[in-house]
PDB file of C-alpha atoms in Angstrom:
ATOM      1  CA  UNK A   1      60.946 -71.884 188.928  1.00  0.00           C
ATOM      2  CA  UNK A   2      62.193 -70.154 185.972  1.00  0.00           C
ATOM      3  CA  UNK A   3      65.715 -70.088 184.377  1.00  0.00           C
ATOM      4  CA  UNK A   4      65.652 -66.276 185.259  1.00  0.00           C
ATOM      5  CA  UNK A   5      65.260 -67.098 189.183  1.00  0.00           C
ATOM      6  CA  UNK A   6      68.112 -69.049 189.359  1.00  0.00           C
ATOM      7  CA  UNK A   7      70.526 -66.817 187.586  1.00  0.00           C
ATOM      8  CA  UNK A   8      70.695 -68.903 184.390  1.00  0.00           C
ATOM      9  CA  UNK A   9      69.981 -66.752 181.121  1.00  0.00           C
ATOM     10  CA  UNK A  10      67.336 -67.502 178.990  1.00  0.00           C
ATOM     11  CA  UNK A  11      67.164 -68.898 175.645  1.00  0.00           C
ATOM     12  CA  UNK A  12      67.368 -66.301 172.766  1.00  0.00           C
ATOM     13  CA  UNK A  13      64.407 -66.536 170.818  1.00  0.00           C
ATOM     14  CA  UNK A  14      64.517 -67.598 167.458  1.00  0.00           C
ATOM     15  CA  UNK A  15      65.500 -65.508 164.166  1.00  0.00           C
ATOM     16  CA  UNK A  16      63.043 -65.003 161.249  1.00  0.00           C
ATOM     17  CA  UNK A  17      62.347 -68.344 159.457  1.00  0.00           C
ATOM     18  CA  UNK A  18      64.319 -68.941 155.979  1.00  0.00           C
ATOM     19  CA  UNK A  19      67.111 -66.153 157.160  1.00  0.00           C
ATOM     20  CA  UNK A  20      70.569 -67.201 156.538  1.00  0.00           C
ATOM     21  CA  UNK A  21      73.476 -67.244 159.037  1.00  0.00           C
ATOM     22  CA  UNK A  22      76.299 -64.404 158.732  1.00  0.00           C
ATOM     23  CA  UNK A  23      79.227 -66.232 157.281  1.00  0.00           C
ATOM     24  CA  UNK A  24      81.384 -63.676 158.952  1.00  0.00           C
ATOM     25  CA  UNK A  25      84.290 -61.668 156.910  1.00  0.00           C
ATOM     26  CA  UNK A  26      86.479 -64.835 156.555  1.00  0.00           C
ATOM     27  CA  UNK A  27      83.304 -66.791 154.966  1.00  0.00           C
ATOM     28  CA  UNK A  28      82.413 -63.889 152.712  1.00  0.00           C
ATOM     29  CA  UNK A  29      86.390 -64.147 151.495  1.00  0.00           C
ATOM     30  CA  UNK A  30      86.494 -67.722 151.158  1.00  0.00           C
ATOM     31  CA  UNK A  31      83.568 -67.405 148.904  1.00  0.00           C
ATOM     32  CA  UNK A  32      84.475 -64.565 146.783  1.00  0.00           C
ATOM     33  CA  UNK A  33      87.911 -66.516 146.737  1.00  0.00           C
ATOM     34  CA  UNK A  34      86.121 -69.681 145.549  1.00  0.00           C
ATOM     35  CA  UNK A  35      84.420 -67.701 142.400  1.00  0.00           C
ATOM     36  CA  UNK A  36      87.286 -65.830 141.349  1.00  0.00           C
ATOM     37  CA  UNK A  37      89.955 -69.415 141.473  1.00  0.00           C
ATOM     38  CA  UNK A  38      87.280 -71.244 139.619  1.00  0.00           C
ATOM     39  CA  UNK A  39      87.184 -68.822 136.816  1.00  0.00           C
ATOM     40  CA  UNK A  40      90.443 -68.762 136.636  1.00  0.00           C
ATOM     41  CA  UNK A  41      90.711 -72.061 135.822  1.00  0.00           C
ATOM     42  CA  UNK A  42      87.838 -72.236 132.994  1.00  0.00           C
ATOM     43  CA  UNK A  43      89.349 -69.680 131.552  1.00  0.00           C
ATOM     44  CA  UNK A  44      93.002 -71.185 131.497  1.00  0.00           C
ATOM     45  CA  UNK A  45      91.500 -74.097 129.994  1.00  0.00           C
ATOM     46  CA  UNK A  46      89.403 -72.150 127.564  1.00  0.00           C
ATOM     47  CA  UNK A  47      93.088 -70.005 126.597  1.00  0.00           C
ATOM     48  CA  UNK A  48      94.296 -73.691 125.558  1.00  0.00           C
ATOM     49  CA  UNK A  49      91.287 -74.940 123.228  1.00  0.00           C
ATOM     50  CA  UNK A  50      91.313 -71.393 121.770  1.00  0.00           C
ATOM     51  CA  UNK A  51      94.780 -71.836 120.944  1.00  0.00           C
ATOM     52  CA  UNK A  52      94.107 -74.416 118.297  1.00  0.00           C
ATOM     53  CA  UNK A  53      95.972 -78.275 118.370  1.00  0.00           C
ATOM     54  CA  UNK A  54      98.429 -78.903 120.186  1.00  0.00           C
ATOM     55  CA  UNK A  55      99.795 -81.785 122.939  1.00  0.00           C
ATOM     56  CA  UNK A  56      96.325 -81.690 124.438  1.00  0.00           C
ATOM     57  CA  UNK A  57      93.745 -80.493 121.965  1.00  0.00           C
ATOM     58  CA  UNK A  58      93.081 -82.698 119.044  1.00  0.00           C
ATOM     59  CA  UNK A  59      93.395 -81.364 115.284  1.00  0.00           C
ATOM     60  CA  UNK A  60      89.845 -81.160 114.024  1.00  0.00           C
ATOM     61  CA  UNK A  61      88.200 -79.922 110.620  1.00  0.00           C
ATOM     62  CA  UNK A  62      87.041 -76.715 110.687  1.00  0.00           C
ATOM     63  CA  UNK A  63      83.757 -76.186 110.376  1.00  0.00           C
ATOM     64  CA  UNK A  64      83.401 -71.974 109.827  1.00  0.00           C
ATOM     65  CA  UNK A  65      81.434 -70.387 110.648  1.00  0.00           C
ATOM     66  CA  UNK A  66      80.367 -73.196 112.847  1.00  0.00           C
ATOM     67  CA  UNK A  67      82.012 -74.065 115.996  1.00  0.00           C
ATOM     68  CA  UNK A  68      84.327 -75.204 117.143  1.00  0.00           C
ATOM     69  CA  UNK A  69      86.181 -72.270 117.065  1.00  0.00           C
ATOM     70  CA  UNK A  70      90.240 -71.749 117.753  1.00  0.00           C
ATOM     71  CA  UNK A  71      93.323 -69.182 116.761  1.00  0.00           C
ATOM     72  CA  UNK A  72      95.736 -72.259 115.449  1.00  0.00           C
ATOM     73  CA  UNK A  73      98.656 -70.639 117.371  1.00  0.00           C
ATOM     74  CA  UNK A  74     100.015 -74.121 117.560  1.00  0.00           C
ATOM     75  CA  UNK A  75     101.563 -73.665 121.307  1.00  0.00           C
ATOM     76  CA  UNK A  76     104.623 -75.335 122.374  1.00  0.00           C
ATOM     77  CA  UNK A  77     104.353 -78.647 124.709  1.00  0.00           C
ATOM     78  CA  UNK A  78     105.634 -76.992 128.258  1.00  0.00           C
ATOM     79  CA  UNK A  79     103.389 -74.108 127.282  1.00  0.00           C
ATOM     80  CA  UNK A  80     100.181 -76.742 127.285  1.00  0.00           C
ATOM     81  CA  UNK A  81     101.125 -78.840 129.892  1.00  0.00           C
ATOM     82  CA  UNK A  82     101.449 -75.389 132.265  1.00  0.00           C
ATOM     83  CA  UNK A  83      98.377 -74.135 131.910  1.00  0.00           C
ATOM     84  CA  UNK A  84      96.307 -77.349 132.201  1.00  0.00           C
ATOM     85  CA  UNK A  85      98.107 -77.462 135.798  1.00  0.00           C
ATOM     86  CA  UNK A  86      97.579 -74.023 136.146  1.00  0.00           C
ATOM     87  CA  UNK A  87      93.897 -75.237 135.541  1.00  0.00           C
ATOM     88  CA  UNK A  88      93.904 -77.673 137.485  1.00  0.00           C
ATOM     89  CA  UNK A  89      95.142 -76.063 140.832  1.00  0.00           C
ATOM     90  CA  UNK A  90      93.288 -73.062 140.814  1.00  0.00           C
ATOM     91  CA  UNK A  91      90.568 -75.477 139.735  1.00  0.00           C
ATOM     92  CA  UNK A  92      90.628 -77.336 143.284  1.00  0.00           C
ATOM     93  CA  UNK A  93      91.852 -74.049 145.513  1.00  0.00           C
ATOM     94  CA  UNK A  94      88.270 -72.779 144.120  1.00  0.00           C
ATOM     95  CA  UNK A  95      86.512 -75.902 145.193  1.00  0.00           C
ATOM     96  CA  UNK A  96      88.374 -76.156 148.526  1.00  0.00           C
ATOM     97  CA  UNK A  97      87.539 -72.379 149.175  1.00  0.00           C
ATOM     98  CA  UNK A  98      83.648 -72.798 148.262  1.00  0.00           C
ATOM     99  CA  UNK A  99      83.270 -75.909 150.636  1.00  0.00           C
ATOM    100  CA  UNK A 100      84.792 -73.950 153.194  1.00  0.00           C
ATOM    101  CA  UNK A 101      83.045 -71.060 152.656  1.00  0.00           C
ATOM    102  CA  UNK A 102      79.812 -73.110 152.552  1.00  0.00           C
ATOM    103  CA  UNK A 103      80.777 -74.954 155.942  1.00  0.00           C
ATOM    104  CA  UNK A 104      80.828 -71.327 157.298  1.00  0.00           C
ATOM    105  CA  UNK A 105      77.196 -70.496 156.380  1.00  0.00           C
ATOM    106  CA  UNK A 106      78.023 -68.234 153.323  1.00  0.00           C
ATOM    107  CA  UNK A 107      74.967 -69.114 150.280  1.00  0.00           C
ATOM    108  CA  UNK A 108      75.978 -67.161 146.841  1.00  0.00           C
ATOM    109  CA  UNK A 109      72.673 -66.095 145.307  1.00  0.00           C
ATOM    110  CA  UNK A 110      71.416 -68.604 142.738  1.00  0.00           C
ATOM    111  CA  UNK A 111      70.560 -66.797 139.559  1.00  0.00           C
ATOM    112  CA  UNK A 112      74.382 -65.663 139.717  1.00  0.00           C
ATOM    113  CA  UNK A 113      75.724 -69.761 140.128  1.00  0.00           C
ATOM    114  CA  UNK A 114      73.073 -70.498 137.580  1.00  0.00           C
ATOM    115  CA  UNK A 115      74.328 -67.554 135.382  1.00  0.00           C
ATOM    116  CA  UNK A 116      77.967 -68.208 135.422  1.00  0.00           C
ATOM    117  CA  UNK A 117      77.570 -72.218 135.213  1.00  0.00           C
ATOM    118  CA  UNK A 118      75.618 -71.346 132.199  1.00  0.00           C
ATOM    119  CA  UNK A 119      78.388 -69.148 130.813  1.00  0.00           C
ATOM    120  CA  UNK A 120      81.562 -71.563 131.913  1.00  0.00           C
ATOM    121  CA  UNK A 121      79.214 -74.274 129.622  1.00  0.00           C
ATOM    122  CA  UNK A 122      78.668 -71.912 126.571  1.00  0.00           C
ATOM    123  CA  UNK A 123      82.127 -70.666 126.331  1.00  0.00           C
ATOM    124  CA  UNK A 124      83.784 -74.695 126.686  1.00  0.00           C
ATOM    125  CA  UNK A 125      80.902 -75.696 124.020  1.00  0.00           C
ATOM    126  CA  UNK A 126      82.369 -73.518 121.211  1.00  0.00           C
ATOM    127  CA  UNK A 127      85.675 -74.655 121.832  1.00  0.00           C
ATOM    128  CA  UNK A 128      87.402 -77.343 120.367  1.00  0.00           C
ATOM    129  CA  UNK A 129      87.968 -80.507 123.165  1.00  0.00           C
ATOM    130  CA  UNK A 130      91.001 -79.507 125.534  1.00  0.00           C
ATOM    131  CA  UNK A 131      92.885 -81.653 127.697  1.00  0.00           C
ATOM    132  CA  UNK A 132      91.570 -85.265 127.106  1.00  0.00           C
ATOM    133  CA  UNK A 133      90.484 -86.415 123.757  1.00  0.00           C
ATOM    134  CA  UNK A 134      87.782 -88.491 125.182  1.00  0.00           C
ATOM    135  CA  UNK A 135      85.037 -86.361 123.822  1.00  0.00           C
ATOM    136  CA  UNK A 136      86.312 -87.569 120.293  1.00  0.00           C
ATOM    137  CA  UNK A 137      85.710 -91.082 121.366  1.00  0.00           C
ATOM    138  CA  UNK A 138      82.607 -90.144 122.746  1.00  0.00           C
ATOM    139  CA  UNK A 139      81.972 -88.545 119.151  1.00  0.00           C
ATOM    140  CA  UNK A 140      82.834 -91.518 117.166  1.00  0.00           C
ATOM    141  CA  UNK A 141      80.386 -94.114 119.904  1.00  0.00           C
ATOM    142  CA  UNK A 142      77.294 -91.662 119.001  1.00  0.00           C
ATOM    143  CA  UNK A 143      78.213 -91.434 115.070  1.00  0.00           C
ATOM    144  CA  UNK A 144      78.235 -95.320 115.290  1.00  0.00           C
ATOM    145  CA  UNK A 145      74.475 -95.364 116.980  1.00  0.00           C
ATOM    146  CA  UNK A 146      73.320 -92.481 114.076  1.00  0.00           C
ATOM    147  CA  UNK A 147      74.517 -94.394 111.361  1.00  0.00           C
ATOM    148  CA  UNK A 148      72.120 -97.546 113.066  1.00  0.00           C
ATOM    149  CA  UNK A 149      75.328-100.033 114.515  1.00  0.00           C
ATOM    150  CA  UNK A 150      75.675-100.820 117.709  1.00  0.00           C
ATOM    151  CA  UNK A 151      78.363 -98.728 119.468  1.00  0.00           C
ATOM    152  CA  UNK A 152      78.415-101.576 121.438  1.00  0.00           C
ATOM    153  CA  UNK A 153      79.676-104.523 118.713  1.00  0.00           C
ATOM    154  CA  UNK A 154      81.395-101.749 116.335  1.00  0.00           C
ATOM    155  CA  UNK A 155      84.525 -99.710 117.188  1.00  0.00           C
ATOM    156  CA  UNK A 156      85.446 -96.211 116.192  1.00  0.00           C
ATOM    157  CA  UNK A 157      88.304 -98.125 113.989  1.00  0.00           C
ATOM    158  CA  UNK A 158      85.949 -99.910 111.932  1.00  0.00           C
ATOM    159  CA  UNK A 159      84.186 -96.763 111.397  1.00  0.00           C
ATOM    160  CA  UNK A 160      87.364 -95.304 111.045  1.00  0.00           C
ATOM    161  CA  UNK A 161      87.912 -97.810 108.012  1.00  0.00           C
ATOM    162  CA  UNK A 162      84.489 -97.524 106.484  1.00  0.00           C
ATOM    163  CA  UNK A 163      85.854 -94.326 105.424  1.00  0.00           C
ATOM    164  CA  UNK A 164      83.073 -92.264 107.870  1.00  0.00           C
ATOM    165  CA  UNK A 165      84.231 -88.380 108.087  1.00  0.00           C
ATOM    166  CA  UNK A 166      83.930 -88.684 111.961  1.00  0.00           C
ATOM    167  CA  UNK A 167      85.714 -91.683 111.588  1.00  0.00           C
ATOM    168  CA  UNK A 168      88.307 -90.434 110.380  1.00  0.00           C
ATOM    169  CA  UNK A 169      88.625 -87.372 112.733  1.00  0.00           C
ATOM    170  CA  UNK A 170      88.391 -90.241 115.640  1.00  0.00           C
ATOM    171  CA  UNK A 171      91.677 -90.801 117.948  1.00  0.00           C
ATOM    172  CA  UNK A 172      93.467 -93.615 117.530  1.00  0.00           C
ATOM    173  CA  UNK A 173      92.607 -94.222 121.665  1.00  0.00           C
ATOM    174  CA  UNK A 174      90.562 -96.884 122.290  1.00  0.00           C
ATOM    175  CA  UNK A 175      89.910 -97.371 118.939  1.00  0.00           C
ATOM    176  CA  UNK A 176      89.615-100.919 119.277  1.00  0.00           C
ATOM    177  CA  UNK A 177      87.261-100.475 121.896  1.00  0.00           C
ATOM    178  CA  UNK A 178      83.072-100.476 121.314  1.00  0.00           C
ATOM    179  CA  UNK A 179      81.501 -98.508 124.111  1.00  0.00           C
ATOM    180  CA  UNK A 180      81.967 -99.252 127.530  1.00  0.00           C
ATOM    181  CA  UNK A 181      79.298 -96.153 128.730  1.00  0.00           C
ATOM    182  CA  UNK A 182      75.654 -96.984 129.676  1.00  0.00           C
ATOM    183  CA  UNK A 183      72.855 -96.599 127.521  1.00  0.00           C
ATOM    184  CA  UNK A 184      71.685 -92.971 129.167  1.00  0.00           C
ATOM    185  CA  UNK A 185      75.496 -91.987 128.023  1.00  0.00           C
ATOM    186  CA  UNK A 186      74.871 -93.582 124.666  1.00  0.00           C
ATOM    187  CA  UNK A 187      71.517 -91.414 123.898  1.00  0.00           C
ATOM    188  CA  UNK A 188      73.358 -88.602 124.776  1.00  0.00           C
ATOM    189  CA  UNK A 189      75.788 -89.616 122.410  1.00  0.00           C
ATOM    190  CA  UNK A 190      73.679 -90.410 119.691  1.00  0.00           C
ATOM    191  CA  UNK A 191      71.489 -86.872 120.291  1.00  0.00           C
ATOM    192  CA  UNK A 192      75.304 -85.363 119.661  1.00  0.00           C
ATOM    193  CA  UNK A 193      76.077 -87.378 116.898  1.00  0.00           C
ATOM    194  CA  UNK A 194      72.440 -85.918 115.232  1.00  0.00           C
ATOM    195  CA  UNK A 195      73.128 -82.588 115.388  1.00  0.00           C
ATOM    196  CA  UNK A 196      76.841 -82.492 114.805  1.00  0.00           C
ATOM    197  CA  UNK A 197      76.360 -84.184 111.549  1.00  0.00           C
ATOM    198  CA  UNK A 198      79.857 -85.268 110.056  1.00  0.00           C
ATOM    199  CA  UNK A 199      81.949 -82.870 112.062  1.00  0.00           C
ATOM    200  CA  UNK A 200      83.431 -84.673 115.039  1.00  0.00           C
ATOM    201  CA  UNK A 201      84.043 -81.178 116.411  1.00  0.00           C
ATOM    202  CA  UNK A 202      80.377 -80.156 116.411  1.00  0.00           C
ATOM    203  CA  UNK A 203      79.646 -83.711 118.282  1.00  0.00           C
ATOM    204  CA  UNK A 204      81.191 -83.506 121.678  1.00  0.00           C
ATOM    205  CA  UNK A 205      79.168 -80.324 122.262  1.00  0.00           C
ATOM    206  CA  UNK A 206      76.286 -81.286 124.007  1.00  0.00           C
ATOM    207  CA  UNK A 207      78.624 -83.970 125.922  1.00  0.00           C
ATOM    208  CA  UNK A 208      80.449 -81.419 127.283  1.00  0.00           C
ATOM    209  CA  UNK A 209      77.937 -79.461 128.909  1.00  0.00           C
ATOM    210  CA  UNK A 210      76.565 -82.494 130.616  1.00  0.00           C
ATOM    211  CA  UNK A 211      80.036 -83.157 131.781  1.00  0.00           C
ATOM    212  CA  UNK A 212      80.448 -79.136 133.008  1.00  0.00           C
ATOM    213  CA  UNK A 213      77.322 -79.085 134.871  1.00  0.00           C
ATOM    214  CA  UNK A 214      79.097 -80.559 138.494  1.00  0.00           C
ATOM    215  CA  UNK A 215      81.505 -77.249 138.421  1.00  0.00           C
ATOM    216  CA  UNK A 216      78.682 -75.386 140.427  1.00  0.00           C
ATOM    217  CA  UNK A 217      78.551 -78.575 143.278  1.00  0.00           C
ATOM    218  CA  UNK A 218      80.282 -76.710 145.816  1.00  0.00           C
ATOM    219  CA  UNK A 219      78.115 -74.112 146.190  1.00  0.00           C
TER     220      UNK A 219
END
């Protein structure tokens, strides 16, 4: 007895293997939402390390026609501390939106994640360090490792004291501190340190694009 002969539909066969479900119109907005909140935010938090020093960017020595690069319009405090939260909302509405979107079937094409990751990376690198001054730290651990110390037994105030031009750029944050970070962290460091020579702002460069590389994870 089939399903047929007792009234009971049958089964629809199955689609074309490797083809996607339909998200639907909501999916398809919650996605194009996700993209457009999320470049929002990079680009609030590129306005504020364009701007130049400030509450949340540190001052660096410029290093024309190197990067970093930034205007030096010296914004006021409220200013700063706006747009960071700006950042930082949009920020997580795009993330919210994109695992939504996601959890409704909707798969933006690759090349286009790839292509704007890759942009959101190259824009941030050329930038001076905005919002934490961490990078400087990290800076200051990877000039330690060039100059053949251990990041590890030295801090950046020592190398601060020896006079180094990175450490004197360094923040006074955790400058008593040697490293805490890993050795994988502390190559990457080091590689930074290499090719950013004696400009601290140069250094966190290749640091940062490690640390940009989760903004595609929703998709």
């Amino acid at each position: 007895m089939t399903a047929a002969t007792v009234g009971v539909p049958a089964a629809l066969p199955p689609g074309p293997p490797g083809r996607r479900a339909d998200p639907g119109r909501p999916g398809r907005l919650l996605g194009r939402a996700a993209a457009a909140a999320i470049t929002v935010s990079v680009l609030l938090i590129a306005a504020v390390a364009a701007a130049g020093p400030s509450a949340a960017v540190p001052a660096l020595r410029r290093t024309w026609p190197a990067p970093p690069w930034w205007a030096g319009l010296h914004p006021s405090y409220p200013v700063v501390v706006t747009l960071l939260y700006s950042a930082i909302g949009t920020g997580a509405a795009g993330v919210g939106c994109g695992l939504a979107a996601v959890r409704r079937g909707a798969r933006p094409p690759i090349g286009l994640m790839l292509a704007g990751a890759a942009v959101a990376i190259g824009l941030l690198t050329v930038l001076p360090p905005a919002g934490s001054t961490d990078s400087i730290s990290y800076a200051s651990y990877g000039r330690i490792a060039e100059l053949g110390h251990s990041p590890y037994l030295m801090t950046p105030l020592q190398l601060r004291q020896a006079g180094d031009p990175v450490g004197l750029q360094a923040t006074r944050f955790w400058q008593h501190d040697p490293s805490l970070y890993g050795p994988v962290a502390t190559a990457v460091q080091w590689a930074a340190a290499v090719l950013g020579g004696t400009s601290a702002g140069r250094s966190p460069g290749p640091p940062r694009c490690a640390t940009c590389a989760p903004a595609a994870a929703p998709w």
